Amino acid sequence: MRKIWDIHGGIHPPENKAQSLDHSIEFAGIPAQLILPVSQHIGAAASPIVQIGDTVLKGQCIAEAVGPVSVPIHAPSSGTITAIEDRPIAHPSGLDDLCIVIDTDGRDTWHQPPSSRDFTQLDKATLVELIHNHGIAGMGGAGFPTSIKLNVGEPNNIKTLILNGTECEPYITSDHVLMREYSRKLAQGIAILAKLVQPEEILLGVEDNKIDVVAGLQNALKQHDFSALTGKATSAEVITFPTKYPSGGEKQLIEILTGKQVPTGSLPASLGIVCQNLGTAVAISDAVIDDRPLISRITTVTGQAVTKPRNFEVLLGTPVEYLLARSGYNASINNRLVMGGPMMGFTLLDITMPVVKTTNCILAPTEAELPTPPPAQACIRCGLCAEACPASLLPQQLFWFAQGKELEKLEQHNIADCIECGACSYVCPSNIPLVQYYRASKAEIRQRDADMQQAEHAKLRFDARQERLDRLEAEKIAARQARQAKAAANKAAQAGQDPKAATVAAALARVGAKKSALEPTHKAPASDPAPDATLATDVDDPVQRAIARRATQQQADTANPAAALQRAVESAEARLKKARLRLTNAEAEQDNNVDAFKLAVDKCQSKLNQARAALDAHHAAKNL
Amino acid sequence: MPLVQITSPHAHTSQSTSSVMLLVALATLPGVAALTIGFGWGTITNIVLSIIFALALEAGAVSLRKQPIGFYLRDNSALVTAILLGIALPPYASWWIILTGMFFAIIIAKHLYGGLGYNPFNPAMVGYVVLLISFPIEMTRWAAPLELVSELDTSGVSKPTLIESFGIALRLIELPAIDGFTMATPLDLLRQNDALMISDLKQTYPQFGAQGGLVWEWANLGFLIGGLFLLYRKIYTWHGPVSMLVTLSLLAAIFYDGGSSNSGGSPMLHLFSGATMLGAWFILTDPVSSAVSNKGRIIFGAGIGALIFIIRQWGNYPDSVAFAVLLMNFAAPLIDHYTQPKTYGHS
Ligand code: SF4
Ligand code: SF4
């Protein structure tokens, strides 16, 4: 016997499963109309590839996947497309969404009749592709596209493949009958999964209220040589454990079977575990072996408002109304209609809504069965909710913080780890709809995070702009100081020499320069930068350095006026270019200093003109 | 029927706060019966008057806060507070003592803090402590066990009938002569008689009884039975009460001192005397003012057990359950902070 672990908390609500277990799975039949929402799973909605008026055949693709996290949709039966429009769909939000409507012709003609394929000969990529192309999404919970979950890469570190046969919610028996009647297909599906993820062990977890299916499952599993499929010594076991809600939560089941907890915020794959739903495994077998896309599923119809509770093989898109009619539904005693189970299902307001890939149950209870909740009383902090919480949270504290909208406290108390199982609400003697508060709070936290991200983005942009403006300002100051220093130096030079002397000196210097050019080894004294006081004082100060540089150049300039003038032109050109650039930037950003930048450009332009004129004049004078 | 939109879960247990409170009220019956048999109708008059005042005050407070009166009275929390305070008061307490106590319990300790669920302190214990501090003489005059009253029948004290008892409680009939009708409780004697060995005390004072004092041991047994019933019905978990009783017994055992004149009394005496069992199974289990997690409740209970012993042994008050509970009510948020359970998937 393999060791199993217990999870914290949990509850034992009345099971109410026997009602729908008496009969074997029954084909629900072909309704006159099938309504297929293009979005039946997490990820991008499929995009319709048919038009109104088109005739489609059973199994024909009618909407193709958009991007990787998306799966295509196939026609569940043959008929004519009569509408592609928004219809009410089965979703907790109660919103309408795009649906493809098929008026069936009753002939149920296959697009391409199911064949039979030997999957052992196929490589992984082909398997993943088949699974994707046949529209397979997780058939429990959120409906995650299966091909993505199985694309575990190579080499993978998956050690354990878990099949979730728990079905812990009261009333629902669709997985139970699936294990009872489809065990062969299930085992085939498991074999394909094994070939894909190559686990060292395969665990099929079943609650002990379904003990009747275990022998059949074990036999079915024996038909496959898993070691040959995985290339490892792979074992496959059916494991039973005590019935308790919510053992079937993926994280809970993993803890029960392996004793490990999936670290918060990570996927089971981080522990080397892949978890799959039973319906998905059967659908994989259908897709890979029989080439049959996912066009039907098993759905339990139960509750005291139906006289014939049972499990149906239902074409996807079948209106709930149609199923209810086949089960002896008495609308007058039905107080609410639940899609899913009594713990996590959501109410339907419109009985024309269609069955989708994740619809495991339609529950039609009477008022006596699931009474309308009385008004909530005060939380008396009895702690029953904390006792029941499988995630070991403190629901009463979360409730307290949710009322006060203390989002940070909620996060500190790990609201993100709440799986919304409803165990806390179930036990609360004050009838507080705790889960409702948590859902609302989670939505608020998401909203706040989105807002914060936006604000952060805006702040980054603001900071960058501020930094740029500061830099420009600093450059301006430095330039102004340099100009002042130059002016001062010019003045000093002019004060020290009368114009004639300067011309003489310049001529002498020219001669000297020529001389030095002829005698390269001898350095002209004029071009030898004298050890300057300013240069030595503070070389770390950029302004001082600029001044010093200017001063040194000044000496050289007096020696070679043409070069100096040339440099003046060049620098004026450069400055003009920079000023223009700044102006365009400022205009692009609608800066309110645009006018100032314009002025700067004009100034630079006139300076350049002056410099050019001076240079021309100099050349003219020389050529004389 | 029209279909309604309700969020999950759709199933719910049949247990409601009202029924939980009612069950708690019922579970006091064995203890109340023992007290009544032992001390006469005085406990019943206490409880009846408490309930009347409590419901009236609760209705008044709720209507002042503009809330539906019937809805709040039906949560039965005021009923439980009233019963607990009624039990804790000395039998035949006068109506104005009871009214004052209930006012502090219901109005000050509960509604001023925001009503049920928001009160940091146990309302009944707040009422009790306020009375004990304000009216020490009235509050420490405990009725003598009936079986001793007949023995001491020197001053013409009779055993009042139920009607007469209400007369006494409303002070329409004079309280019977003080000597003989009231008597020091075993815990009082233990504290006041430092010079005597426990065995001497037992011989001198007949009210010591076998374990925790005449009547007291039966009353405590009654509350223990009531508590075990609530435990069996899963109204609360064992953590708080057991932790308190174990702590109290351990400390008593350590300081028992073989029954010498310095002895603090045997563990059995502490367990079955005074308000020990009432405190363990009915007061510290008040969910609102206690710690929330199981670990937290173990600490909470242990703190109360220790404080009870410390105050009984070295303090100045006849019994200490109320003080101990209130002190730990203070500490409860801190305990909660440090005993947050480890969430799934967190290491
Ligand atoms: S079960 Fe309800 S009343 Fe009890 S602590 Fe939790 S939220 Fe409060
Ligand atoms: S719904 Fe969330 S808080 Fe409530 S029991 Fe489930 S996991 Fe815990």
PDB file of C-alpha atoms in Angstrom, chain A residues 251 255 261-264 331-332 334-336 342-343 345 347 349 376-382 384 387 391-394 396 400 413-414 417 422 425-426 428-431 436 439, chain B residues 1-13 15-18 20-21 71 74-75 116-118 234-235 237 287-288 290 292-294 297 336 340-346:
ATOM      1  CA  LYS A 251      -2.998  21.241  -5.258  1.00  0.00           C
ATOM      2  CA  GLU A 255      -0.499  16.811  -1.469  1.00  0.00           C
ATOM      3  CA  GLN A 261       2.776  21.225  -1.530  1.00  0.00           C
ATOM      4  CA  VAL A 262       2.978  23.117  -4.776  1.00  0.00           C
ATOM      5  CA  PRO A 263       4.924  26.271  -3.858  1.00  0.00           C
ATOM      6  CA  THR A 264       2.739  29.330  -4.052  1.00  0.00           C
ATOM      7  CA  ALA A 331     -39.316  24.198 -13.518  1.00  0.00           C
ATOM      8  CA  SER A 332     -41.947  25.097 -10.946  1.00  0.00           C
ATOM      9  CA  ASN A 334     -36.535  24.459  -9.236  1.00  0.00           C
ATOM     10  CA  ASN A 335     -35.142  27.396  -7.250  1.00  0.00           C
ATOM     11  CA  ARG A 336     -31.832  27.870  -9.008  1.00  0.00           C
ATOM     12  CA  PRO A 342     -23.086  22.836  -5.323  1.00  0.00           C
ATOM     13  CA  MET A 343     -19.702  23.960  -3.992  1.00  0.00           C
ATOM     14  CA  GLY A 345     -20.742  25.798  -9.652  1.00  0.00           C
ATOM     15  CA  THR A 347     -25.994  29.788 -11.417  1.00  0.00           C
ATOM     16  CA  LEU A 349     -30.306  32.528 -15.484  1.00  0.00           C
ATOM     17  CA  ALA A 376     -25.733  36.933   6.936  1.00  0.00           C
ATOM     18  CA  GLN A 377     -25.235  37.480  10.629  1.00  0.00           C
ATOM     19  CA  ALA A 378     -22.200  38.905  12.347  1.00  0.00           C
ATOM     20  CA  CYS A 379     -18.951  36.930  12.227  1.00  0.00           C
ATOM     21  CA  ILE A 380     -18.564  35.494  15.702  1.00  0.00           C
ATOM     22  CA  ARG A 381     -14.986  34.458  14.959  1.00  0.00           C
ATOM     23  CA  CYS A 382     -15.839  30.881  15.775  1.00  0.00           C
ATOM     24  CA  LEU A 384     -14.967  26.926  11.894  1.00  0.00           C
ATOM     25  CA  GLU A 387     -10.783  24.623  10.507  1.00  0.00           C
ATOM     26  CA  ALA A 391      -5.264  26.181   2.106  1.00  0.00           C
ATOM     27  CA  SER A 392      -4.757  26.806   5.851  1.00  0.00           C
ATOM     28  CA  LEU A 393      -5.888  30.381   5.545  1.00  0.00           C
ATOM     29  CA  LEU A 394      -7.764  32.347   8.195  1.00  0.00           C
ATOM     30  CA  GLN A 396     -12.464  35.106   9.176  1.00  0.00           C
ATOM     31  CA  TRP A 400     -12.513  41.226   8.209  1.00  0.00           C
ATOM     32  CA  HIS A 413      -2.818  36.885   4.777  1.00  0.00           C
ATOM     33  CA  ASN A 414      -2.260  35.170   1.422  1.00  0.00           C
ATOM     34  CA  ASP A 417      -3.706  31.179  -2.202  1.00  0.00           C
ATOM     35  CA  GLY A 422     -16.260  27.409  -0.647  1.00  0.00           C
ATOM     36  CA  SER A 425     -18.755  29.547   3.453  1.00  0.00           C
ATOM     37  CA  TYR A 426     -20.208  26.071   3.786  1.00  0.00           C
ATOM     38  CA  CYS A 428     -19.983  29.429   8.479  1.00  0.00           C
ATOM     39  CA  PRO A 429     -22.817  29.453  11.035  1.00  0.00           C
ATOM     40  CA  SER A 430     -23.430  33.128  10.355  1.00  0.00           C
ATOM     41  CA  ASN A 431     -24.108  32.386   6.680  1.00  0.00           C
ATOM     42  CA  GLN A 436     -17.995  36.193  -2.611  1.00  0.00           C
ATOM     43  CA  ARG A 439     -13.597  37.048  -5.272  1.00  0.00           C
TER      44      ARG A 439
ATOM     45  CA  MET B   1     -39.976  29.230  -9.563  1.00  0.00           C
ATOM     46  CA  PRO B   2     -37.944  32.117 -10.922  1.00  0.00           C
ATOM     47  CA  LEU B   3     -34.274  31.240 -11.208  1.00  0.00           C
ATOM     48  CA  VAL B   4     -32.004  33.235  -8.961  1.00  0.00           C
ATOM     49  CA  GLN B   5     -28.380  34.184  -9.288  1.00  0.00           C
ATOM     50  CA  ILE B   6     -26.401  33.161  -6.222  1.00  0.00           C
ATOM     51  CA  THR B   7     -22.666  32.732  -6.006  1.00  0.00           C
ATOM     52  CA  SER B   8     -21.156  29.461  -4.906  1.00  0.00           C
ATOM     53  CA  PRO B   9     -21.146  27.577  -2.666  1.00  0.00           C
ATOM     54  CA  HIS B  10     -24.782  26.630  -2.906  1.00  0.00           C
ATOM     55  CA  ALA B  11     -24.709  24.028  -0.179  1.00  0.00           C
ATOM     56  CA  HIS B  12     -24.533  25.011   3.461  1.00  0.00           C
ATOM     57  CA  THR B  13     -24.472  23.293   6.820  1.00  0.00           C
ATOM     58  CA  GLN B  15     -25.659  24.997  11.755  1.00  0.00           C
ATOM     59  CA  SER B  16     -26.393  28.659  12.363  1.00  0.00           C
ATOM     60  CA  THR B  17     -25.037  31.178  14.812  1.00  0.00           C
ATOM     61  CA  SER B  18     -28.435  31.313  16.475  1.00  0.00           C
ATOM     62  CA  VAL B  20     -24.903  27.526  18.177  1.00  0.00           C
ATOM     63  CA  MET B  21     -25.715  30.147  20.801  1.00  0.00           C
ATOM     64  CA  PHE B  71     -32.957  39.830  13.492  1.00  0.00           C
ATOM     65  CA  ARG B  74     -32.482  36.054  17.243  1.00  0.00           C
ATOM     66  CA  ASP B  75     -28.708  35.560  17.142  1.00  0.00           C
ATOM     67  CA  LEU B 116     -21.433  41.209  18.065  1.00  0.00           C
ATOM     68  CA  GLY B 117     -18.191  40.107  16.498  1.00  0.00           C
ATOM     69  CA  TYR B 118     -16.397  43.388  17.089  1.00  0.00           C
ATOM     70  CA  LYS B 234     -18.117  20.491  17.453  1.00  0.00           C
ATOM     71  CA  ILE B 235     -19.183  23.915  18.653  1.00  0.00           C
ATOM     72  CA  THR B 237     -12.275  22.710  19.567  1.00  0.00           C
ATOM     73  CA  PRO B 287     -14.999  32.882  19.951  1.00  0.00           C
ATOM     74  CA  VAL B 288     -15.290  36.610  19.459  1.00  0.00           C
ATOM     75  CA  SER B 290     -10.404  34.709  21.928  1.00  0.00           C
ATOM     76  CA  VAL B 292      -8.574  32.490  16.290  1.00  0.00           C
ATOM     77  CA  SER B 293      -6.216  29.698  15.292  1.00  0.00           C
ATOM     78  CA  ASN B 294      -5.892  26.434  17.180  1.00  0.00           C
ATOM     79  CA  ARG B 297      -6.088  29.145  21.347  1.00  0.00           C
ATOM     80  CA  ASP B 336      -3.170  35.986  16.437  1.00  0.00           C
ATOM     81  CA  GLN B 340      -0.917  32.753  11.724  1.00  0.00           C
ATOM     82  CA  PRO B 341      -1.007  29.221  10.323  1.00  0.00           C
ATOM     83  CA  LYS B 342       1.324  28.341   7.476  1.00  0.00           C
ATOM     84  CA  THR B 343      -0.623  28.701   4.261  1.00  0.00           C
ATOM     85  CA  TYR B 344      -0.535  25.910   1.691  1.00  0.00           C
ATOM     86  CA  GLY B 345       2.471  26.288  -0.563  1.00  0.00           C
ATOM     87  CA  HIS B 346       4.360  28.664   1.741  1.00  0.00           C
TER      88      HIS B 346
END
